[in-house]
Amino acid sequence: HSINQSVILFAGATGDILPDSLPSVPGTLPHFMKEPEDAYIIKSNPIKLLCRAVPALQIFFKCNGEWVHQNEHVSREYMDQNTGLKVREVLINVSRQQVEDFHGPEDYWCLCVAWSHLGTSKSRKATVHIAYLRKNFEQDPQGKEVPIKGMIVLHCRPPEGVPAAEVEWLKNEELVSSLTDDNIDTRADHNLIINEARLSDSGNYTCLASNIVAKRRSSTATVVVFVNGGWSLWTEWSLCNVPCGRGVQKRSRTCTNPAPLNGGAFCEGMSVQKITCNALCPIDGGWEEWSAWTLCSVQCERQRRRECNDPPPRHRGKMCDGPSDTTENCTGGMCTQNGKLLHDVKPQSMDGSNDVALYSGLGAGIIAVTVLVVAVMLYRKNQSDYGVDVIDSSALTGGFQSFNFKTTRQGNPLLLNSSLQPDLTVGGTYTSPICFQDSIDNKELFDPLPDIKVKVQSSFMVSLGVADRAEYHAAKGHPPETFPRGLNRDYSNSTVERRSTKKGLLTPNGPHLNPNKDQLGTTGVFGHLGGRLVVPNTGVSLLVPHGAIAEDPSSEMFMVINQGESSVQTEEGFEILLGPEVTYGPPSIDLSRPVAMTIAHCAEVDADNWNVQLKRKTQDNKWEEVMSVEDESTSCYCLMDSSSCHLLLDQPGSYALVGEPLTQAAVKRLKLAVFGSMGSTPMDYSLRVYCVDDTPHAFQGVVATETCRGGQLLEEPKILPFRGNTFSLQVSIQDVPQFLWNIKPFTTCQEFSFSQVWCSNQQPLHCAFSLERYSPTTTQFSCKISVKQVKGHEQILQVYTSVAESKKESVLFFMQTDCTVTSQTGPKAFKIPLSIHQRICATFDTANTKGKDWQLLAQKLHLDRNLLYFAKQQSPSAVILSLWEARHQDTGDLDSLASALEEIGKIQSKSTADHLSLFSYSVVQDIGDPPHC
């Protein structure tokens, strides 16, 4: 009765009377054999929703909480042959207009309600969407020119659509599939990645997006895989082109290893080399004088010889014409008669004359030996009394002209510091440079000299040509304050230059200015919470993120700056070191997240002018390229700022930042500083002008040296942009008070060659100007130091100082000189509190269909280059935050992070926006005191 009543009531609601037929099996709830399914309305075509139930008295649809009118139902009934039960089926149509007119909190939905004797059953909800696919792609793929074996990444973001569009890639109108080519990766984010480009990968690529509504094609991206040309090996030198005299030899190479393809760069450099040769001319032999005649033989003959040695024949010259010996009768033809000897023995008078000649020769020999012994004894006595008159210094000066030292030694000659100074007159012209990098290790060159003062007359311009500079091999290991014995300090600081040219990266000549030859470095013990290593005043640090090291046990890590001569060598010879070489380890450490290393550099980075590469030392102490900072890589991440490079690394080892200038407009920054100190006498004063690569580590070596020698910083250091235009650097002193001070020697301008400055590789260059005041009452000194690149920039250092005989206290050169914090562990090492860090990662690591995930975080933090690297990390957001920490370690400013989170919140849903706003507020509120170093 209750069921019938409900049916009647429902019939009244729908406006029609329900059928009288009832299910054949009473007491059973309806069972749905077919429930309505989700559907998409394409264009203006309505969709059909179908329900089928057994046993069912009636079936009606309910859409968006309201009953559908009975007139809109199409129903039928039939008998199930297997069960014998009546099956009822109902169908309705849903039009596009109905869906568009619906404005509710949910999508348009419908369900079925079926009645039986026992009660009602409801089907699942079926949603109805209007299908569409917009025309414009959110991101079209862009054409690329990629070197062979380089990585190709083509980005594609399809148009917005319902349902979401599927993406396929076409190459030259043929489908690209990663199933048939392991080198190709079609990713879930719709990007196409070719791991190692091949020549066959060149072509036109199109992103094809499609759903049930339509297909859309992106713009075509042309990919060109090019091959840069490479030189073949040099051929052997040809023979000299002249048979005699000065000629030319040639050798050649071709740009075929490999040949440039698809617009690849042609080989740089010369294809033909020429050198001069001297073909030795033939020299014909010439006869020497005849020897003396031999004694007359028993055959009454005597002989004499001559040799073809005046000159001997050389270089294919002719032998002498004529006989080399001759024989003649020694008795004028009277020795024989009828062929028989007249005298069997020589006359007695002849024997007597021979004895006299023998004894005379012996006497002359004894006299000559006696004279020689007396001469040697007199010479040795003369040497001990008067010393050496002439010292040949050609071995010391190399390309210099020889000095002639004339001394008259008085007093005890064994005293090196005699109270009476010898008189010295020197004449010479310097054709080698006065500028140098370090003169304190030339001790062995000057130790043999007596205690003398040298006055040098030199040209006003000292040119540092590469071809004519002297090469010295000085003893190493002298402490910084050790100067050559008996030699004025300022002389040694202004007249000696050491050169050491290496193939590849040019290592600056001379020992390092840092008196501490040990490596700079720091160590720390880190656990699961991570921490930070800092080498103060070097611009080098290492951030170990939270979770990079396992929970137990803790690991000891180290980071050192290699202080030796640069080991980064290249065969080409045009790459330079842009920052210190840094090693972190131990090699056996197992990291689950990459560490963030920061290295200061001195390049004005511009992709058009520089090719900056990260290199790593292999096990056999060779350097291999890890990546170019402009390329995308999944092995490591490189972020170049104006003065620092931030690296994400997961492999311990030695790393160096190397730059290859692409044009003459490439610029590296030089830091200029002038120091002063008293000379060896109260009247002397020394100025030292340093030109060093603009990195804190390089300048720290200058500071350490000047601290040891008592130098004073006379002017705030300044920066000079130095261009790779092959022009030299000139350092000149100007506006010296002429009546108060004298420059020794009279050199007002000194010069560094281009290669010295460009390839200094973090090693300081410096020039010294030695001055002398005329009066002890002169206590003030002023001048201008001009440092200028020829056809380039100029910088002026203004010096004004009070000269005192007593040494002053050292000046602090760094803001962090007193900083002793080199290792921090746990939360205090990070700017972002751990709780905030974890909440950000939990929010952005979760996939979001609208693309508002970690990629948007990277974009807002301006870290959206090389997103492929982050995508391969277990927690992309954590790695992004580690990079942000490394980049902002000096500022400690969280405003940029909070602002980025707030911007992301504005474009999210309301709940997410509130959540991120809370994050940004918490970031500012929860921050503690940042680390001091």
PDB file of N, CA and C in Angstrom, residues 114-177:
ATOM      1  N   ALA A 114      15.169   4.319  -9.216  1.00  0.00           N
ATOM      2  CA  ALA A 114      14.324   3.181  -9.619  1.00  0.00           C
ATOM      3  C   ALA A 114      13.503   2.712  -8.423  1.00  0.00           C
ATOM      4  N   TRP A 115      12.162   2.369  -8.674  1.00  0.00           N
ATOM      5  CA  TRP A 115      11.274   1.892  -7.620  1.00  0.00           C
ATOM      6  C   TRP A 115      10.992   0.393  -7.791  1.00  0.00           C
ATOM      7  N   SER A 116      10.835  -0.259  -6.654  1.00  0.00           N
ATOM      8  CA  SER A 116      10.329  -1.652  -6.625  1.00  0.00           C
ATOM      9  C   SER A 116       9.372  -1.775  -5.448  1.00  0.00           C
ATOM     10  N   HIS A 117       8.861  -3.002  -5.196  1.00  0.00           N
ATOM     11  CA  HIS A 117       7.956  -3.193  -4.070  1.00  0.00           C
ATOM     12  C   HIS A 117       8.632  -2.876  -2.753  1.00  0.00           C
ATOM     13  N   LEU A 118       9.929  -3.128  -2.694  1.00  0.00           N
ATOM     14  CA  LEU A 118      10.598  -3.004  -1.395  1.00  0.00           C
ATOM     15  C   LEU A 118      11.133  -1.594  -1.145  1.00  0.00           C
ATOM     16  N   GLY A 119      11.377  -0.820  -2.190  1.00  0.00           N
ATOM     17  CA  GLY A 119      11.910   0.533  -1.985  1.00  0.00           C
ATOM     18  C   GLY A 119      12.541   1.065  -3.263  1.00  0.00           C
ATOM     19  N   THR A 120      13.439   2.027  -3.099  1.00  0.00           N
ATOM     20  CA  THR A 120      14.072   2.705  -4.242  1.00  0.00           C
ATOM     21  C   THR A 120      15.584   2.507  -4.215  1.00  0.00           C
ATOM     22  N   SER A 121      16.182   2.645  -5.397  1.00  0.00           N
ATOM     23  CA  SER A 121      17.648   2.609  -5.533  1.00  0.00           C
ATOM     24  C   SER A 121      18.080   3.788  -6.407  1.00  0.00           C
ATOM     25  N   LYS A 122      19.250   4.331  -6.075  1.00  0.00           N
ATOM     26  CA  LYS A 122      19.807   5.453  -6.848  1.00  0.00           C
ATOM     27  C   LYS A 122      21.062   4.987  -7.597  1.00  0.00           C
ATOM     28  N   SER A 123      21.214   5.501  -8.799  1.00  0.00           N
ATOM     29  CA  SER A 123      22.430   5.196  -9.582  1.00  0.00           C
ATOM     30  C   SER A 123      23.536   6.196  -9.228  1.00  0.00           C
ATOM     31  N   ARG A 124      24.687   6.018  -9.867  1.00  0.00           N
ATOM     32  CA  ARG A 124      25.789   6.966  -9.701  1.00  0.00           C
ATOM     33  C   ARG A 124      25.456   8.283 -10.391  1.00  0.00           C
ATOM     34  N   LYS A 125      26.128   9.343 -10.004  1.00  0.00           N
ATOM     35  CA  LYS A 125      25.989  10.630 -10.672  1.00  0.00           C
ATOM     36  C   LYS A 125      26.812  10.634 -11.959  1.00  0.00           C
ATOM     37  N   ALA A 126      26.213  11.093 -13.007  1.00  0.00           N
ATOM     38  CA  ALA A 126      26.929  11.265 -14.274  1.00  0.00           C
ATOM     39  C   ALA A 126      27.046  12.759 -14.556  1.00  0.00           C
ATOM     40  N   THR A 127      28.257  13.241 -14.799  1.00  0.00           N
ATOM     41  CA  THR A 127      28.478  14.659 -15.080  1.00  0.00           C
ATOM     42  C   THR A 127      28.448  14.894 -16.579  1.00  0.00           C
ATOM     43  N   VAL A 128      27.964  16.070 -16.946  1.00  0.00           N
ATOM     44  CA  VAL A 128      27.876  16.444 -18.351  1.00  0.00           C
ATOM     45  C   VAL A 128      28.693  17.732 -18.548  1.00  0.00           C
ATOM     46  N   HIS A 129      29.658  17.684 -19.475  1.00  0.00           N
ATOM     47  CA  HIS A 129      30.509  18.840 -19.776  1.00  0.00           C
ATOM     48  C   HIS A 129      30.308  19.242 -21.224  1.00  0.00           C
ATOM     49  N   ILE A 130      30.540  20.515 -21.489  1.00  0.00           N
ATOM     50  CA  ILE A 130      30.575  21.001 -22.861  1.00  0.00           C
ATOM     51  C   ILE A 130      32.016  20.895 -23.337  1.00  0.00           C
ATOM     52  N   ALA A 131      32.258  20.059 -24.306  1.00  0.00           N
ATOM     53  CA  ALA A 131      33.617  19.826 -24.791  1.00  0.00           C
ATOM     54  C   ALA A 131      34.048  20.965 -25.712  1.00  0.00           C
ATOM     55  N   TYR A 132      35.368  21.327 -25.578  1.00  0.00           N
ATOM     56  CA  TYR A 132      35.918  22.360 -26.450  1.00  0.00           C
ATOM     57  C   TYR A 132      37.443  22.215 -26.481  1.00  0.00           C
ATOM     58  N   LEU A 133      38.070  22.838 -27.420  1.00  0.00           N
ATOM     59  CA  LEU A 133      39.528  22.914 -27.521  1.00  0.00           C
ATOM     60  C   LEU A 133      39.868  24.252 -28.163  1.00  0.00           C
ATOM     61  N   ARG A 134      40.556  25.104 -27.399  1.00  0.00           N
ATOM     62  CA  ARG A 134      40.868  26.427 -27.916  1.00  0.00           C
ATOM     63  C   ARG A 134      41.900  26.333 -29.029  1.00  0.00           C
ATOM     64  N   LYS A 135      42.047  27.416 -29.767  1.00  0.00           N
ATOM     65  CA  LYS A 135      42.881  27.373 -30.961  1.00  0.00           C
ATOM     66  C   LYS A 135      44.352  27.630 -30.664  1.00  0.00           C
ATOM     67  N   ASN A 136      44.638  28.542 -29.754  1.00  0.00           N
ATOM     68  CA  ASN A 136      46.008  28.991 -29.551  1.00  0.00           C
ATOM     69  C   ASN A 136      46.710  28.164 -28.482  1.00  0.00           C
ATOM     70  N   PHE A 137      47.913  27.727 -28.808  1.00  0.00           N
ATOM     71  CA  PHE A 137      48.741  27.015 -27.831  1.00  0.00           C
ATOM     72  C   PHE A 137      49.216  27.984 -26.754  1.00  0.00           C
ATOM     73  N   GLU A 138      49.259  27.490 -25.523  1.00  0.00           N
ATOM     74  CA  GLU A 138      49.797  28.321 -24.445  1.00  0.00           C
ATOM     75  C   GLU A 138      51.303  28.520 -24.605  1.00  0.00           C
ATOM     76  N   GLN A 139      51.996  27.545 -25.205  1.00  0.00           N
ATOM     77  CA  GLN A 139      53.425  27.703 -25.512  1.00  0.00           C
ATOM     78  C   GLN A 139      53.734  26.876 -26.747  1.00  0.00           C
ATOM     79  N   ASP A 140      54.245  27.569 -27.783  1.00  0.00           N
ATOM     80  CA  ASP A 140      54.644  26.896 -29.006  1.00  0.00           C
ATOM     81  C   ASP A 140      56.110  26.481 -28.905  1.00  0.00           C
ATOM     82  N   PRO A 141      56.490  25.380 -29.525  1.00  0.00           N
ATOM     83  CA  PRO A 141      57.913  25.016 -29.541  1.00  0.00           C
ATOM     84  C   PRO A 141      58.712  26.028 -30.344  1.00  0.00           C
ATOM     85  N   GLN A 142      59.950  26.239 -29.917  1.00  0.00           N
ATOM     86  CA  GLN A 142      60.816  27.217 -30.562  1.00  0.00           C
ATOM     87  C   GLN A 142      61.951  26.495 -31.273  1.00  0.00           C
ATOM     88  N   GLY A 143      62.330  27.007 -32.449  1.00  0.00           N
ATOM     89  CA  GLY A 143      63.425  26.421 -33.205  1.00  0.00           C
ATOM     90  C   GLY A 143      64.750  26.563 -32.472  1.00  0.00           C
ATOM     91  N   LYS A 144      65.650  25.637 -32.739  1.00  0.00           N
ATOM     92  CA  LYS A 144      66.943  25.633 -32.051  1.00  0.00           C
ATOM     93  C   LYS A 144      68.037  25.248 -33.028  1.00  0.00           C
ATOM     94  N   GLU A 145      69.227  25.751 -32.735  1.00  0.00           N
ATOM     95  CA  GLU A 145      70.442  25.271 -33.389  1.00  0.00           C
ATOM     96  C   GLU A 145      71.297  24.630 -32.310  1.00  0.00           C
ATOM     97  N   VAL A 146      71.543  23.349 -32.445  1.00  0.00           N
ATOM     98  CA  VAL A 146      72.159  22.563 -31.376  1.00  0.00           C
ATOM     99  C   VAL A 146      73.403  21.871 -31.922  1.00  0.00           C
ATOM    100  N   PRO A 147      74.502  21.897 -31.161  1.00  0.00           N
ATOM    101  CA  PRO A 147      75.686  21.146 -31.619  1.00  0.00           C
ATOM    102  C   PRO A 147      75.434  19.653 -31.530  1.00  0.00           C
ATOM    103  N   ILE A 148      76.136  18.908 -32.341  1.00  0.00           N
ATOM    104  CA  ILE A 148      75.971  17.464 -32.329  1.00  0.00           C
ATOM    105  C   ILE A 148      76.304  16.916 -30.950  1.00  0.00           C
ATOM    106  N   LYS A 149      75.534  15.946 -30.505  1.00  0.00           N
ATOM    107  CA  LYS A 149      75.607  15.326 -29.170  1.00  0.00           C
ATOM    108  C   LYS A 149      75.121  16.251 -28.063  1.00  0.00           C
ATOM    109  N   GLY A 150      74.598  17.431 -28.429  1.00  0.00           N
ATOM    110  CA  GLY A 150      73.997  18.302 -27.423  1.00  0.00           C
ATOM    111  C   GLY A 150      72.567  17.849 -27.129  1.00  0.00           C
ATOM    112  N   MET A 151      71.988  18.391 -26.077  1.00  0.00           N
ATOM    113  CA  MET A 151      70.622  18.033 -25.691  1.00  0.00           C
ATOM    114  C   MET A 151      69.629  18.981 -26.364  1.00  0.00           C
ATOM    115  N   ILE A 152      68.544  18.404 -26.883  1.00  0.00           N
ATOM    116  CA  ILE A 152      67.477  19.194 -27.500  1.00  0.00           C
ATOM    117  C   ILE A 152      66.255  19.106 -26.602  1.00  0.00           C
ATOM    118  N   VAL A 153      65.720  20.246 -26.188  1.00  0.00           N
ATOM    119  CA  VAL A 153      64.492  20.297 -25.385  1.00  0.00           C
ATOM    120  C   VAL A 153      63.512  21.213 -26.117  1.00  0.00           C
ATOM    121  N   LEU A 154      62.406  20.643 -26.574  1.00  0.00           N
ATOM    122  CA  LEU A 154      61.353  21.411 -27.229  1.00  0.00           C
ATOM    123  C   LEU A 154      60.156  21.471 -26.292  1.00  0.00           C
ATOM    124  N   HIS A 155      59.728  22.672 -25.928  1.00  0.00           N
ATOM    125  CA  HIS A 155      58.645  22.871 -24.986  1.00  0.00           C
ATOM    126  C   HIS A 155      57.323  23.031 -25.740  1.00  0.00           C
ATOM    127  N   CYS A 156      56.264  22.438 -25.180  1.00  0.00           N
ATOM    128  CA  CYS A 156      54.931  22.575 -25.775  1.00  0.00           C
ATOM    129  C   CYS A 156      53.896  22.562 -24.657  1.00  0.00           C
ATOM    130  N   ARG A 157      53.052  23.571 -24.651  1.00  0.00           N
ATOM    131  CA  ARG A 157      51.904  23.597 -23.734  1.00  0.00           C
ATOM    132  C   ARG A 157      50.655  23.740 -24.596  1.00  0.00           C
ATOM    133  N   PRO A 158      49.825  22.667 -24.656  1.00  0.00           N
ATOM    134  CA  PRO A 158      48.696  22.655 -25.600  1.00  0.00           C
ATOM    135  C   PRO A 158      47.634  23.669 -25.221  1.00  0.00           C
ATOM    136  N   PRO A 159      46.676  23.935 -26.136  1.00  0.00           N
ATOM    137  CA  PRO A 159      45.590  24.866 -25.805  1.00  0.00           C
ATOM    138  C   PRO A 159      44.721  24.301 -24.679  1.00  0.00           C
ATOM    139  N   GLU A 160      44.039  25.197 -23.995  1.00  0.00           N
ATOM    140  CA  GLU A 160      43.110  24.774 -22.958  1.00  0.00           C
ATOM    141  C   GLU A 160      41.929  24.049 -23.606  1.00  0.00           C
ATOM    142  N   GLY A 161      41.472  22.956 -22.994  1.00  0.00           N
ATOM    143  CA  GLY A 161      40.370  22.194 -23.562  1.00  0.00           C
ATOM    144  C   GLY A 161      39.733  21.274 -22.551  1.00  0.00           C
ATOM    145  N   VAL A 162      38.495  20.852 -22.861  1.00  0.00           N
ATOM    146  CA  VAL A 162      37.764  19.864 -22.069  1.00  0.00           C
ATOM    147  C   VAL A 162      37.228  18.820 -23.047  1.00  0.00           C
ATOM    148  N   PRO A 163      37.631  17.563 -22.876  1.00  0.00           N
ATOM    149  CA  PRO A 163      38.654  17.069 -21.941  1.00  0.00           C
ATOM    150  C   PRO A 163      40.038  17.562 -22.333  1.00  0.00           C
ATOM    151  N   ALA A 164      41.000  17.381 -21.411  1.00  0.00           N
ATOM    152  CA  ALA A 164      42.353  17.874 -21.658  1.00  0.00           C
ATOM    153  C   ALA A 164      42.909  17.224 -22.912  1.00  0.00           C
ATOM    154  N   ALA A 165      43.650  18.026 -23.676  1.00  0.00           N
ATOM    155  CA  ALA A 165      44.157  17.563 -24.963  1.00  0.00           C
ATOM    156  C   ALA A 165      45.304  16.582 -24.771  1.00  0.00           C
ATOM    157  N   GLU A 166      45.367  15.600 -25.621  1.00  0.00           N
ATOM    158  CA  GLU A 166      46.505  14.712 -25.722  1.00  0.00           C
ATOM    159  C   GLU A 166      47.497  15.326 -26.705  1.00  0.00           C
ATOM    160  N   VAL A 167      48.791  15.073 -26.476  1.00  0.00           N
ATOM    161  CA  VAL A 167      49.823  15.702 -27.287  1.00  0.00           C
ATOM    162  C   VAL A 167      50.656  14.628 -27.981  1.00  0.00           C
ATOM    163  N   GLU A 168      50.904  14.855 -29.252  1.00  0.00           N
ATOM    164  CA  GLU A 168      51.820  14.028 -30.031  1.00  0.00           C
ATOM    165  C   GLU A 168      52.787  14.949 -30.763  1.00  0.00           C
ATOM    166  N   TRP A 169      53.954  14.402 -31.111  1.00  0.00           N
ATOM    167  CA  TRP A 169      54.965  15.191 -31.816  1.00  0.00           C
ATOM    168  C   TRP A 169      55.153  14.641 -33.218  1.00  0.00           C
ATOM    169  N   LEU A 170      55.264  15.565 -34.156  1.00  0.00           N
ATOM    170  CA  LEU A 170      55.516  15.205 -35.541  1.00  0.00           C
ATOM    171  C   LEU A 170      56.866  15.768 -35.955  1.00  0.00           C
ATOM    172  N   LYS A 171      57.630  14.926 -36.658  1.00  0.00           N
ATOM    173  CA  LYS A 171      58.884  15.393 -37.256  1.00  0.00           C
ATOM    174  C   LYS A 171      58.754  15.208 -38.756  1.00  0.00           C
ATOM    175  N   ASN A 172      58.806  16.328 -39.454  1.00  0.00           N
ATOM    176  CA  ASN A 172      58.604  16.294 -40.907  1.00  0.00           C
ATOM    177  C   ASN A 172      57.314  15.544 -41.254  1.00  0.00           C
ATOM    178  N   GLU A 173      56.258  15.828 -40.456  1.00  0.00           N
ATOM    179  CA  GLU A 173      54.908  15.298 -40.651  1.00  0.00           C
ATOM    180  C   GLU A 173      54.797  13.794 -40.360  1.00  0.00           C
ATOM    181  N   GLU A 174      55.819  13.215 -39.736  1.00  0.00           N
ATOM    182  CA  GLU A 174      55.753  11.821 -39.326  1.00  0.00           C
ATOM    183  C   GLU A 174      55.791  11.752 -37.807  1.00  0.00           C
ATOM    184  N   LEU A 175      55.041  10.793 -37.263  1.00  0.00           N
ATOM    185  CA  LEU A 175      54.893  10.688 -35.814  1.00  0.00           C
ATOM    186  C   LEU A 175      56.219  10.302 -35.171  1.00  0.00           C
ATOM    187  N   VAL A 176      56.544  10.977 -34.071  1.00  0.00           N
ATOM    188  CA  VAL A 176      57.750  10.690 -33.290  1.00  0.00           C
ATOM    189  C   VAL A 176      57.337   9.872 -32.076  1.00  0.00           C
ATOM    190  N   SER A 177      58.020   8.777 -31.828  1.00  0.00           N
ATOM    191  CA  SER A 177      57.660   7.911 -30.716  1.00  0.00           C
ATOM    192  C   SER A 177      58.911   7.559 -29.923  1.00  0.00           C
TER     193      SER A 177
END
